[in-house]
Coordinates of C-alpha atoms in Angstrom, one line a residue:
M181 CA 48.1 11.5 4.6
R182 CA 46.9 11.7 8.1
S183 CA 46.6 15.2 9.7
P184 CA 49.2 15.6 12.6
S185 CA 46.6 17.3 14.5
L186 CA 44.7 14.3 15.1
F187 CA 47.5 12.8 17.1
T188 CA 47.9 15.6 19.7
P189 CA 47.0 14.4 23.3
E190 CA 43.8 16.6 23.2
S191 CA 42.6 15.1 20.0
T192 CA 43.0 11.3 19.4
P193 CA 41.8 9.6 16.3
E194 CA 39.1 7.8 18.4
S195 CA 37.8 10.9 20.2
T196 CA 37.8 13.0 17.1
H197 CA 35.8 10.2 15.1
E198 CA 33.2 10.3 18.2
R199 CA 32.7 13.8 17.9
S200 CA 32.3 14.1 14.1
T201 CA 29.9 11.1 14.4
S202 CA 27.8 12.7 17.1
A203 CA 27.8 15.9 15.3
L204 CA 26.3 14.4 12.1
P205 CA 22.7 15.8 11.7
V206 CA 20.0 13.1 12.0
H207 CA 17.4 13.2 9.1
P208 CA 13.9 13.8 10.3
A209 CA 12.9 10.4 8.7
D210 CA 15.5 8.6 11.0
E211 CA 14.9 10.5 14.1
V212 CA 14.0 8.5 17.3
L213 CA 11.4 10.3 19.1
P214 CA 10.7 10.1 23.1
M215 CA 7.7 7.7 23.6
R216 CA 5.5 10.6 24.8
R217 CA 5.6 12.1 21.2
M218 CA 5.9 8.7 19.4
V219 CA 2.8 7.0 20.8
P220 CA 0.3 9.7 20.1
A221 CA 1.9 9.9 16.5
A222 CA 1.6 6.1 16.0
L223 CA -2.1 6.1 17.1
Q224 CA -3.1 9.0 14.8
H225 CA -1.6 6.7 11.9
V226 CA -3.7 3.8 13.2
A227 CA -6.9 5.7 13.4
S228 CA -6.5 7.1 9.9
M229 CA -5.9 3.8 8.3
Y230 CA -8.2 1.4 10.3
A231 CA -11.5 2.3 8.5
G232 CA -9.8 1.7 5.0
L233 CA -8.1 -1.5 6.3
A234 CA -11.1 -3.1 7.9
A235 CA -13.5 -2.3 5.1
P236 CA -12.5 -4.9 2.4
P237 CA -12.5 -7.8 4.7
L238 CA -15.7 -6.9 6.3
I239 CA -17.4 -6.3 2.9
I240 CA -16.2 -9.4 1.4
G241 CA -16.9 -11.4 4.4
G242 CA -20.5 -10.1 4.7
A243 CA -21.2 -10.7 1.0
L244 CA -19.9 -14.4 1.3
G245 CA -22.0 -14.9 4.6
L246 CA -19.3 -15.7 6.7
T247 CA -19.9 -16.4 10.5
A248 CA -19.0 -13.9 13.1
A249 CA -15.8 -16.1 14.0
Q250 CA -14.8 -16.3 10.2
L251 CA -15.1 -12.4 9.9
T252 CA -13.1 -12.0 13.0
A253 CA -10.4 -14.2 11.7
L254 CA -10.4 -12.3 8.3
L255 CA -10.2 -9.0 9.9
A256 CA -7.4 -10.4 12.3
A257 CA -5.4 -11.5 9.5
S258 CA -5.8 -8.3 7.6
L259 CA -4.5 -6.3 10.7
V260 CA -1.5 -8.7 11.6
V261 CA -0.4 -8.7 7.8
A262 CA -0.7 -4.9 7.4
G263 CA 1.2 -4.4 10.6
L264 CA 4.3 -6.6 9.7
A265 CA 4.4 -5.1 6.1
T266 CA 4.3 -1.7 7.8
V267 CA 7.1 -2.6 10.1
A268 CA 9.2 -4.0 7.3
Q269 CA 8.6 -0.9 5.1
T270 CA 9.8 1.5 7.8
L271 CA 12.8 -0.6 9.2
R272 CA 14.2 -1.9 6.0
F273 CA 16.3 -5.0 6.4
W274 CA 18.0 -7.2 3.8
G275 CA 16.8 -5.0 0.9
V276 CA 13.2 -5.2 2.0
G277 CA 11.3 -2.0 2.9
A278 CA 11.7 1.5 2.0
G279 CA 13.1 3.0 5.2
L280 CA 10.4 5.6 5.1
P281 CA 7.2 6.5 7.1
V282 CA 5.3 4.2 4.8
T283 CA 2.2 2.1 5.9
N284 CA 0.8 -0.9 4.0
G285 CA -2.6 -2.6 4.2
V286 CA -5.4 -4.1 2.1
S287 CA -6.0 -2.9 -1.3
F288 CA -9.8 -2.0 -1.9
A289 CA -9.3 -3.0 -5.3
V290 CA -9.9 -6.5 -4.5
V291 CA -13.3 -6.1 -3.4
S292 CA -15.2 -6.1 -6.8
P293 CA -13.3 -8.8 -8.3
V294 CA -13.8 -11.1 -5.4
L295 CA -17.4 -10.5 -5.1
A296 CA -17.7 -10.9 -8.9
A297 CA -16.1 -14.4 -8.6
S298 CA -18.1 -15.5 -5.7
V299 CA -21.3 -15.3 -7.5
S300 CA -21.3 -18.9 -8.5
R301 CA -18.9 -20.1 -5.9
G302 CA -19.8 -18.6 -2.7
Q303 CA -17.3 -19.4 0.3
D304 CA -15.5 -21.8 -2.0
T305 CA -14.1 -18.5 -3.7
L306 CA -11.7 -17.8 -0.8
P307 CA -9.2 -20.7 -1.3
L308 CA -9.0 -19.5 -5.1
V309 CA -8.4 -16.0 -4.1
F310 CA -5.8 -16.8 -1.4
G311 CA -4.0 -18.9 -3.8
A312 CA -4.1 -16.1 -6.5
T313 CA -2.9 -13.5 -3.7
L314 CA 0.1 -15.9 -3.1
V315 CA 1.1 -15.9 -6.5
A316 CA 0.6 -12.2 -6.8
G317 CA 2.9 -11.5 -3.9
T318 CA 5.6 -13.7 -5.2
V319 CA 5.4 -11.9 -8.6
C320 CA 5.5 -8.5 -7.0
F321 CA 8.6 -9.5 -5.1
L322 CA 10.5 -10.8 -8.0
L323 CA 9.4 -8.0 -10.4
A324 CA 10.4 -5.2 -7.8
P325 CA 14.1 -4.5 -9.2
A326 CA 12.7 -4.2 -12.9
F327 CA 9.6 -2.3 -11.7
C328 CA 11.6 0.4 -9.9
R329 CA 13.3 1.2 -13.3
L330 CA 10.2 3.2 -14.0
L331 CA 11.3 6.0 -11.8
R332 CA 13.1 7.6 -14.7
F333 CA 9.6 8.4 -16.0
F334 CA 8.5 10.4 -13.1
P335 CA 10.2 14.0 -13.3
P336 CA 8.4 16.7 -11.3
V337 CA 5.7 17.2 -14.1
V338 CA 4.7 13.6 -13.8
S339 CA 5.3 12.8 -10.0
G340 CA 3.6 16.3 -9.1
S341 CA 0.6 15.4 -11.1
V342 CA 0.3 11.8 -9.6
I343 CA 0.6 13.2 -6.0
T344 CA -1.9 15.8 -6.5
L345 CA -4.1 13.3 -8.0
V346 CA -3.7 11.0 -5.0
G347 CA -5.0 13.8 -2.8
L348 CA -8.0 14.8 -5.1
S349 CA -9.0 11.2 -5.5
L350 CA -9.2 10.7 -1.6
L351 CA -11.0 13.9 -0.9
P352 CA -14.5 12.4 -2.1
V353 CA -13.7 9.5 0.4
A354 CA -13.5 12.1 3.2
G355 CA -16.8 13.2 2.0
E356 CA -18.5 9.7 2.2
W357 CA -17.1 9.3 5.6
A358 CA -18.5 12.5 6.8
R359 CA -22.0 11.4 5.5
G360 CA -21.8 8.1 7.3
G361 CA -20.1 5.8 4.8
D362 CA -23.0 3.5 4.1
P363 CA -25.5 4.8 1.6
G364 CA -28.0 2.2 2.6
S365 CA -28.2 3.3 6.3
S366 CA -31.0 5.5 7.6
G367 CA -28.6 8.2 8.8
Y368 CA -26.5 8.6 5.7
G369 CA -26.0 12.1 4.9
S370 CA -28.0 13.5 7.9
P371 CA -27.6 16.9 9.4
S372 CA -26.2 15.1 12.5
N373 CA -23.6 13.2 10.6
L374 CA -22.6 16.5 8.8
A375 CA -22.5 18.4 11.9
L376 CA -20.3 15.8 13.6
A377 CA -17.9 15.9 10.8
A378 CA -17.8 19.7 10.7
G379 CA -17.3 20.0 14.5
T380 CA -14.4 17.5 14.4
L381 CA -12.9 19.4 11.6
A382 CA -13.4 22.7 13.5
V383 CA -12.1 21.4 16.8
T384 CA -9.0 20.1 14.9
L385 CA -8.2 23.4 13.2
L386 CA -8.8 25.3 16.3
L387 CA -6.5 23.1 18.4
H388 CA -3.9 23.4 15.7
R389 CA -4.2 27.2 15.8
L390 CA -4.3 27.5 19.7
L391 CA -2.2 24.9 21.3
S392 CA 1.3 26.0 22.2
G393 CA 4.2 23.7 21.4
R394 CA 5.1 21.9 18.2
F395 CA 4.0 18.5 19.8
L396 CA 0.6 19.6 20.8
Q397 CA 0.0 21.0 17.4
R398 CA 1.2 17.8 15.9
V399 CA -1.3 15.7 17.6
A400 CA -4.1 17.9 17.0
I401 CA -5.7 15.5 14.7
L402 CA -5.7 12.5 17.3
L403 CA -7.2 15.2 20.0
G404 CA -9.9 16.0 17.5
L405 CA -10.8 12.5 16.9
I406 CA -11.0 11.9 20.6
A407 CA -13.2 15.1 21.0
G408 CA -15.5 14.2 18.0
T409 CA -15.8 10.6 19.2
A410 CA -16.9 12.0 22.7
A411 CA -19.4 14.3 21.3
A412 CA -20.8 11.4 19.2
V413 CA -21.7 9.3 22.4
P414 CA -24.7 11.2 23.5
M415 CA -25.9 11.3 20.0
G416 CA -25.9 7.5 19.9
K417 CA -23.6 7.1 17.1
V418 CA -20.9 5.2 18.9
D419 CA -21.5 1.4 18.8
F420 CA -20.1 -0.4 22.0
Q421 CA -21.7 -3.6 21.0
A422 CA -18.8 -4.7 19.1
L423 CA -16.5 -4.0 21.9
S424 CA -18.4 -6.3 24.1
Q425 CA -18.4 -9.0 21.6
A426 CA -14.7 -8.9 20.6
P427 CA -12.9 -12.1 21.7
L428 CA -9.8 -11.4 24.0
F429 CA -7.3 -13.3 21.6
A430 CA -7.2 -14.5 18.1
F431 CA -4.2 -15.7 16.1
P432 CA -4.7 -16.0 12.3
E433 CA -4.4 -19.6 11.4
P434 CA -2.7 -20.5 8.1
F435 CA -4.9 -21.5 5.5
A436 CA -8.0 -21.3 7.8
F437 CA -10.5 -21.1 4.8
G438 CA -9.0 -24.2 3.2
A439 CA -5.9 -25.2 1.1
P440 CA -5.0 -22.6 -1.5
Q441 CA -6.3 -23.5 -4.9
F442 CA -4.9 -21.9 -8.2
E443 CA -6.9 -21.2 -11.4
V444 CA -5.6 -19.2 -14.2
P445 CA -8.4 -16.7 -14.6
V446 CA -8.6 -15.7 -10.8
I447 CA -4.7 -15.4 -10.8
A448 CA -4.7 -13.2 -14.0
T449 CA -7.2 -10.9 -12.3
M450 CA -5.1 -10.7 -9.0
L451 CA -2.1 -10.0 -11.0
V452 CA -3.6 -7.1 -12.6
I453 CA -4.7 -5.9 -9.3
M454 CA -1.2 -6.4 -8.0
L455 CA 0.3 -4.2 -10.9
V456 CA -2.2 -1.4 -10.2
S457 CA -1.3 -1.6 -6.5
M458 CA 2.6 -1.4 -7.2
T459 CA 1.8 1.7 -9.3
E460 CA -0.3 3.3 -6.7
S461 CA 2.2 2.4 -4.0
T462 CA 5.2 4.0 -6.3
A463 CA 3.0 7.3 -6.4
S464 CA 2.4 7.2 -2.7
L465 CA 6.2 6.4 -2.0
I466 CA 7.2 9.4 -4.2
A467 CA 4.7 11.5 -2.3
V468 CA 6.1 10.7 1.1
G469 CA 9.6 11.2 -0.2
S470 CA 8.6 14.5 -1.2
V471 CA 6.8 15.3 2.2
V472 CA 9.8 14.2 4.4
D473 CA 12.4 15.7 2.1
R474 CA 14.2 12.6 1.0
P475 CA 13.7 11.9 -2.8
V476 CA 13.2 8.2 -3.5
D477 CA 15.5 6.4 -5.7
A478 CA 15.4 2.9 -7.5
R479 CA 16.8 1.2 -4.2
V480 CA 14.1 2.6 -2.1
I481 CA 11.3 1.7 -4.5
A482 CA 12.5 -1.9 -5.1
G483 CA 12.8 -2.3 -1.2
S484 CA 9.2 -1.0 -0.7
L485 CA 7.8 -3.3 -3.5
R486 CA 9.6 -6.3 -1.9
A487 CA 8.1 -5.6 1.6
Q488 CA 4.6 -5.1 -0.3
G489 CA 5.2 -8.4 -2.2
L490 CA 6.0 -10.3 1.1
G491 CA 3.2 -8.7 2.8
T492 CA 0.7 -9.8 0.0
A493 CA 2.1 -13.4 -0.1
L494 CA 1.9 -13.6 3.6
G495 CA -1.8 -12.5 3.2
G496 CA -2.4 -15.5 0.9
V497 CA -1.2 -17.8 3.7
L498 CA -3.0 -16.2 6.7
G499 CA -6.3 -15.0 5.0
A500 CA -5.6 -11.4 3.8
F501 CA -5.7 -9.7 0.4
V502 CA -3.3 -7.9 -1.9
S503 CA -1.4 -5.2 0.0
T504 CA -0.9 -1.6 -1.1
A505 CA 0.6 1.6 0.4
Y506 CA -2.0 3.9 2.2
A507 CA -1.9 7.4 0.8
Q508 CA -4.0 8.8 3.7
N509 CA -1.0 8.1 6.0
V510 CA 1.2 10.3 3.7
G511 CA -1.3 13.1 4.2
L512 CA -0.9 12.6 8.0
V513 CA 2.9 12.8 7.8
A514 CA 2.5 16.0 5.9
I515 CA -0.1 17.8 8.3
S516 CA 1.5 16.6 11.5
R517 CA 5.0 17.4 10.2
I518 CA 6.1 14.1 12.5
R519 CA 8.3 12.6 9.9
S520 CA 10.0 9.9 11.9
R521 CA 9.6 6.4 10.4
Y522 CA 9.8 4.8 13.7
A523 CA 6.5 6.4 14.8
V524 CA 5.2 4.4 11.7
T525 CA 6.9 1.2 12.9
L526 CA 5.2 1.7 16.3
C527 CA 1.9 2.1 14.3
G528 CA 2.6 -1.3 12.5
A529 CA 3.3 -2.9 15.8
V530 CA 0.0 -1.5 17.3
L531 CA -1.8 -3.0 14.2
V532 CA -0.4 -6.5 14.9
L533 CA -1.4 -6.4 18.5
M534 CA -4.9 -5.2 17.5
G535 CA -5.0 -8.3 15.0
L536 CA -3.9 -10.5 18.0
V537 CA -6.1 -8.9 20.6
P538 CA -9.3 -7.9 18.8
V539 CA -10.6 -6.0 21.9
L540 CA -8.0 -3.3 21.0
G541 CA -9.1 -3.2 17.3
S542 CA -12.6 -2.7 18.6
L543 CA -11.6 0.5 20.6
V544 CA -10.3 2.1 17.4
A545 CA -13.4 1.0 15.5
L546 CA -15.5 3.2 18.1
V547 CA -14.5 6.3 16.2
P548 CA -17.6 7.0 14.0
L549 CA -17.0 7.6 10.3
P550 CA -18.3 11.1 10.3
V551 CA -15.7 12.0 12.8
L552 CA -12.9 10.3 10.9
G553 CA -14.3 12.2 7.8
G554 CA -13.9 15.5 9.4
A555 CA -10.3 14.8 10.3
A556 CA -9.6 13.2 6.9
V557 CA -10.3 16.6 5.1
V558 CA -7.1 17.9 6.8
F559 CA -4.8 15.1 5.9
F560 CA -6.2 14.3 2.5
G561 CA -6.0 17.7 1.4
S562 CA -2.4 18.0 2.6
I563 CA -1.4 15.3 -0.1
T564 CA -2.8 17.7 -2.8
V565 CA -0.8 20.7 -1.3
A566 CA 2.4 18.3 -1.6
G567 CA 1.5 17.5 -5.1
I568 CA 1.0 21.2 -6.0
R569 CA 4.5 22.1 -4.4
T570 CA 6.1 19.4 -6.6
L571 CA 4.4 20.9 -9.7
A572 CA 6.1 24.2 -8.7
K573 CA 9.6 22.6 -9.6
A574 CA 8.2 22.0 -13.2
S575 CA 7.8 25.0 -15.6
L576 CA 4.1 25.1 -16.3
A577 CA 4.0 28.5 -18.0
T578 CA 6.2 27.5 -21.1
G579 CA 6.4 24.2 -23.0
H580 CA 4.0 21.3 -22.8
N581 CA 3.9 20.6 -19.1
G582 CA 0.7 22.5 -18.5
I583 CA -1.0 20.2 -20.9
I584 CA 0.3 17.2 -19.4
V585 CA -0.8 18.2 -15.9
S586 CA -4.4 19.2 -17.1
V587 CA -5.1 16.0 -19.2
A588 CA -3.6 13.7 -16.6
L589 CA -5.7 15.3 -13.8
A590 CA -8.8 15.0 -16.2
F591 CA -8.3 11.2 -16.7
G592 CA -7.6 10.7 -13.1
L593 CA -10.7 12.4 -12.0
F594 CA -13.0 10.7 -14.5
P595 CA -13.6 7.4 -12.5
V596 CA -13.6 9.3 -9.3
A597 CA -16.4 11.6 -10.5
S598 CA -18.4 8.5 -12.1
A599 CA -17.4 5.2 -10.7
D600 CA -19.1 3.6 -13.8
F601 CA -17.2 5.7 -16.4
Y602 CA -15.3 2.7 -17.8
E603 CA -17.8 -0.1 -17.0
R604 CA -18.5 -1.0 -20.8
L605 CA -14.8 -1.6 -21.4
P606 CA -13.3 -5.1 -21.2
A607 CA -13.0 -6.0 -17.5
P608 CA -9.2 -6.0 -17.3
V609 CA -9.0 -2.5 -19.0
A610 CA -11.9 -1.1 -16.8
L611 CA -10.0 -2.5 -13.8
V612 CA -6.8 -0.6 -14.7
L613 CA -8.5 2.8 -15.8
G614 CA -11.1 2.4 -13.0
S615 CA -8.4 3.5 -10.6
G616 CA -8.0 7.2 -11.0
I617 CA -4.5 7.2 -9.6
T618 CA -3.4 4.6 -12.1
A619 CA -5.0 6.1 -15.1
G620 CA -3.7 9.7 -14.4
C621 CA -0.2 8.1 -13.8
L622 CA -0.3 6.3 -17.1
V623 CA -1.5 9.3 -19.0
A624 CA 1.1 11.7 -17.3
V625 CA 3.8 9.3 -18.1
L626 CA 2.9 8.7 -21.7
L627 CA 2.1 12.4 -22.5
N628 CA 5.5 13.4 -21.0
L629 CA 7.2 11.0 -23.4
L630 CA 5.4 12.0 -26.4
L631 CA 5.4 16.0 -25.8
N632 CA 8.8 16.3 -24.0
H633 CA 11.0 13.4 -25.3
F634 CA 9.9 13.2 -28.9
G635 CA 9.9 16.8 -30.2
R636 CA 11.4 20.2 -29.8
G637 CA 10.1 20.8 -26.3
S638 CA 12.6 18.4 -24.7
E639 CA 15.5 20.8 -24.7
A640 CA 13.6 23.7 -23.1
N641 CA 12.3 21.5 -20.3
E642 CA 15.4 19.6 -19.2
S643 CA 16.8 22.2 -17.0
H644 CA 13.8 21.7 -14.8
V645 CA 14.7 18.2 -13.5
P646 CA 16.0 18.8 -9.8
T647 CA 19.5 17.5 -9.1
A648 CA 18.0 15.0 -6.5
Q649 CA 15.7 13.6 -9.2
V650 CA 18.5 13.1 -11.8
N651 CA 20.5 11.6 -9.2
A652 CA 17.8 9.0 -8.7
F653 CA 18.3 7.8 -12.3
D654 CA 22.0 6.8 -11.6
G655 CA 22.3 3.2 -12.5
I656 CA 19.0 2.7 -14.2
G657 CA 19.7 1.8 -17.9
R658 CA 21.9 5.0 -18.2
S659 CA 23.9 5.7 -21.4
G660 CA 25.2 9.3 -21.3
A661 CA 21.8 10.7 -20.4
P662 CA 19.3 9.8 -17.8
G663 CA 17.1 6.8 -18.9
G664 CA 19.4 5.3 -21.4
G665 CA 19.8 8.0 -23.7
A666 CA 16.3 9.3 -23.7
R667 CA 16.2 12.7 -22.0
T668 CA 13.9 12.9 -18.9
S669 CA 12.2 16.2 -18.8
G670 CA 9.5 18.1 -16.9

């Protein structure tokens, strides 16, 4: 029954509807920022992910002996595909994308398998790899609705362990960047590299402390990167040669390295990498949901994986590799507190532009790795903090949750502390366990099932599942209790 007050001359249905709609609060993830805030935020995301995005194609191309033009094409394809996948992730259309500030790019996990396959084939490996990438992306897209059902196995004790592990696993990367990135270079670990990293970190922290106004504090990392790069110029650590040699325009040509070829062993390897990437991306998605205060559900995970699958399949066509979510950008969202997904949409657009106009990509490449390493300490560490906050929602003082966290972190950090920890295991097993995030995630899920689902500890821990987390289970094989009758605890 309609309220009579709605039909008074002062308050028509239309005007009341307009006022109520305009009064609805906008979630920070959906906020459209003014360009003066959006552009610096987007550039911070580009700078944070460029090194990780450029490394796999450059390493693979260098090992295969590709020409400079072929290397440029490989890098341009990676940038364009990463940008398009990132735009799809943030905007979400037709069930594709997460609708969150999530970035996608080439997974570093492809490097070792591709190099191993290239030993006997050389450049002829690439058509096989891109054919397998096309298959892997298609499988990821089709499996997305089924894979997202795994969310029921991620209560706070599991998701908190995984998010914490994401941050801890990335901190050594910041250390490698601070030293110079390439152990074979003469300046690797030199006092000047470490001083440059420490100076960038100090400037970033100082700016964050001294600058007035939220906006300036939130772009402190970008300002720190600019200051660090400027300081590196007189030290001779900024290479301007790549800028002068970069072509003005390059468009990725479909199947530029030959028509795709399909071999079962290569496809099987790429599918394993895809599954590992899907697991890591789910962990990153849970982390970014925690950071922006919008817990993910099955629909969000399925949409995110569909975008990742499409990005991977497109990579198989244009000459890129398996796509994954980049955890470093999650840390940047946490530390900058700019949670708008549209800032990351602009980041994706910039990546596409950099792929089409390599000169722009070379500008970002001017930032030396030690400078990037100093800034990375801040946003990688912030992911760990987000994980600790999630763990605070689980009871670690009683029950089995403390054991679950400790063992999961241990298994996750084994391959981080020693890269060859699993090298004598069968190759598929070593590939899965060699990813610390994947290994820790699997251990956390299995221990939670074993200790909290099958035994007397489940009743005591069930009350620690947040309402938002329980709601995320709705419609996922549910039969009276979350998860189809098996109580989810943590």
